[in-house]
Amino acid sequence: MSFFVGNAKLKNGTVDNTVIGGTTAAAGTFTELTADTSLSVTDINATGALTIDSNDTIGIGVDDVDKNINIGTDGIRTITIGSTTENTTLALNTHTVDMIADDNSAAAILLRTNGGDASTIKIHADEGIAQTSIDLVSDKGGI
């Protein structure tokens, strides 16, 4: 595996053909790795927090190949998107969005607002003209 950081090429335990770790090539351990142009890696493992910052768009899975993006496949995960001081838009640019919960619990899928007395939840269909443009269905219970 090799990748470039700026003009430096990291490959098989070397940086620009200079061995990392003495005279025998060894895996490099870095406290901080900064790339000015691009950074391409196959696998990133972090024992602590992993922060990815950019002054431009951060792309994950932006090629034209159909594949899954897994976030926390074991254990409970909290995914925080946005800021506590600014509005956040979660744009899912796809044909359909399925939210599926396989948990047999009272609030398997929960939409909640916690912003104060004036908070509301709005479900909006932009262009649907059918009677079921917004369709709430419960197979066995009430609505």
mmCIF file of N, CA and C in Angstrom, residues 71-72 74-81 112:
data_model
loop_
_atom_site.group_PDB
_atom_site.id
_atom_site.type_symbol
_atom_site.label_atom_id
_atom_site.label_comp_id
_atom_site.label_asym_id
_atom_site.label_seq_id
_atom_site.Cartn_x
_atom_site.Cartn_y
_atom_site.Cartn_z
ATOM 1 N N ILE A 71 -21.514 2.330 9.523
ATOM 2 C CA ILE A 71 -21.107 3.170 10.647
ATOM 3 C C ILE A 71 -21.493 2.419 11.911
ATOM 4 N N GLY A 72 -20.518 1.924 12.619
ATOM 5 C CA GLY A 72 -20.783 1.246 13.884
ATOM 6 C C GLY A 72 -21.672 0.038 13.733
ATOM 7 N N ASP A 74 -21.458 -2.812 15.342
ATOM 8 C CA ASP A 74 -21.681 -3.479 16.626
ATOM 9 C C ASP A 74 -21.841 -2.424 17.712
ATOM 10 N N GLY A 75 -22.710 -2.673 18.662
ATOM 11 C CA GLY A 75 -22.877 -1.751 19.782
ATOM 12 C C GLY A 75 -23.802 -0.596 19.458
ATOM 13 N N ILE A 76 -24.039 0.233 20.436
ATOM 14 C CA ILE A 76 -24.917 1.395 20.303
ATOM 15 C C ILE A 76 -24.092 2.567 19.804
ATOM 16 N N ARG A 77 -24.598 3.282 18.796
ATOM 17 C CA ARG A 77 -23.885 4.427 18.243
ATOM 18 C C ARG A 77 -24.780 5.657 18.282
ATOM 19 N N THR A 78 -24.211 6.789 18.584
ATOM 20 C CA THR A 78 -24.880 8.073 18.454
ATOM 21 C C THR A 78 -24.166 8.827 17.352
ATOM 22 N N ILE A 79 -24.893 9.204 16.324
ATOM 23 C CA ILE A 79 -24.320 9.946 15.217
ATOM 24 C C ILE A 79 -24.850 11.366 15.316
ATOM 25 N N THR A 80 -23.961 12.315 15.518
ATOM 26 C CA THR A 80 -24.347 13.715 15.654
ATOM 27 C C THR A 80 -23.995 14.440 14.371
ATOM 28 N N ILE A 81 -24.982 15.105 13.802
ATOM 29 C CA ILE A 81 -24.768 15.878 12.586
ATOM 30 C C ILE A 81 -25.176 17.306 12.892
ATOM 31 N N ARG A 112 -37.925 13.158 17.361
ATOM 32 C CA ARG A 112 -38.151 13.929 18.579
ATOM 33 C C ARG A 112 -37.581 15.327 18.430
#
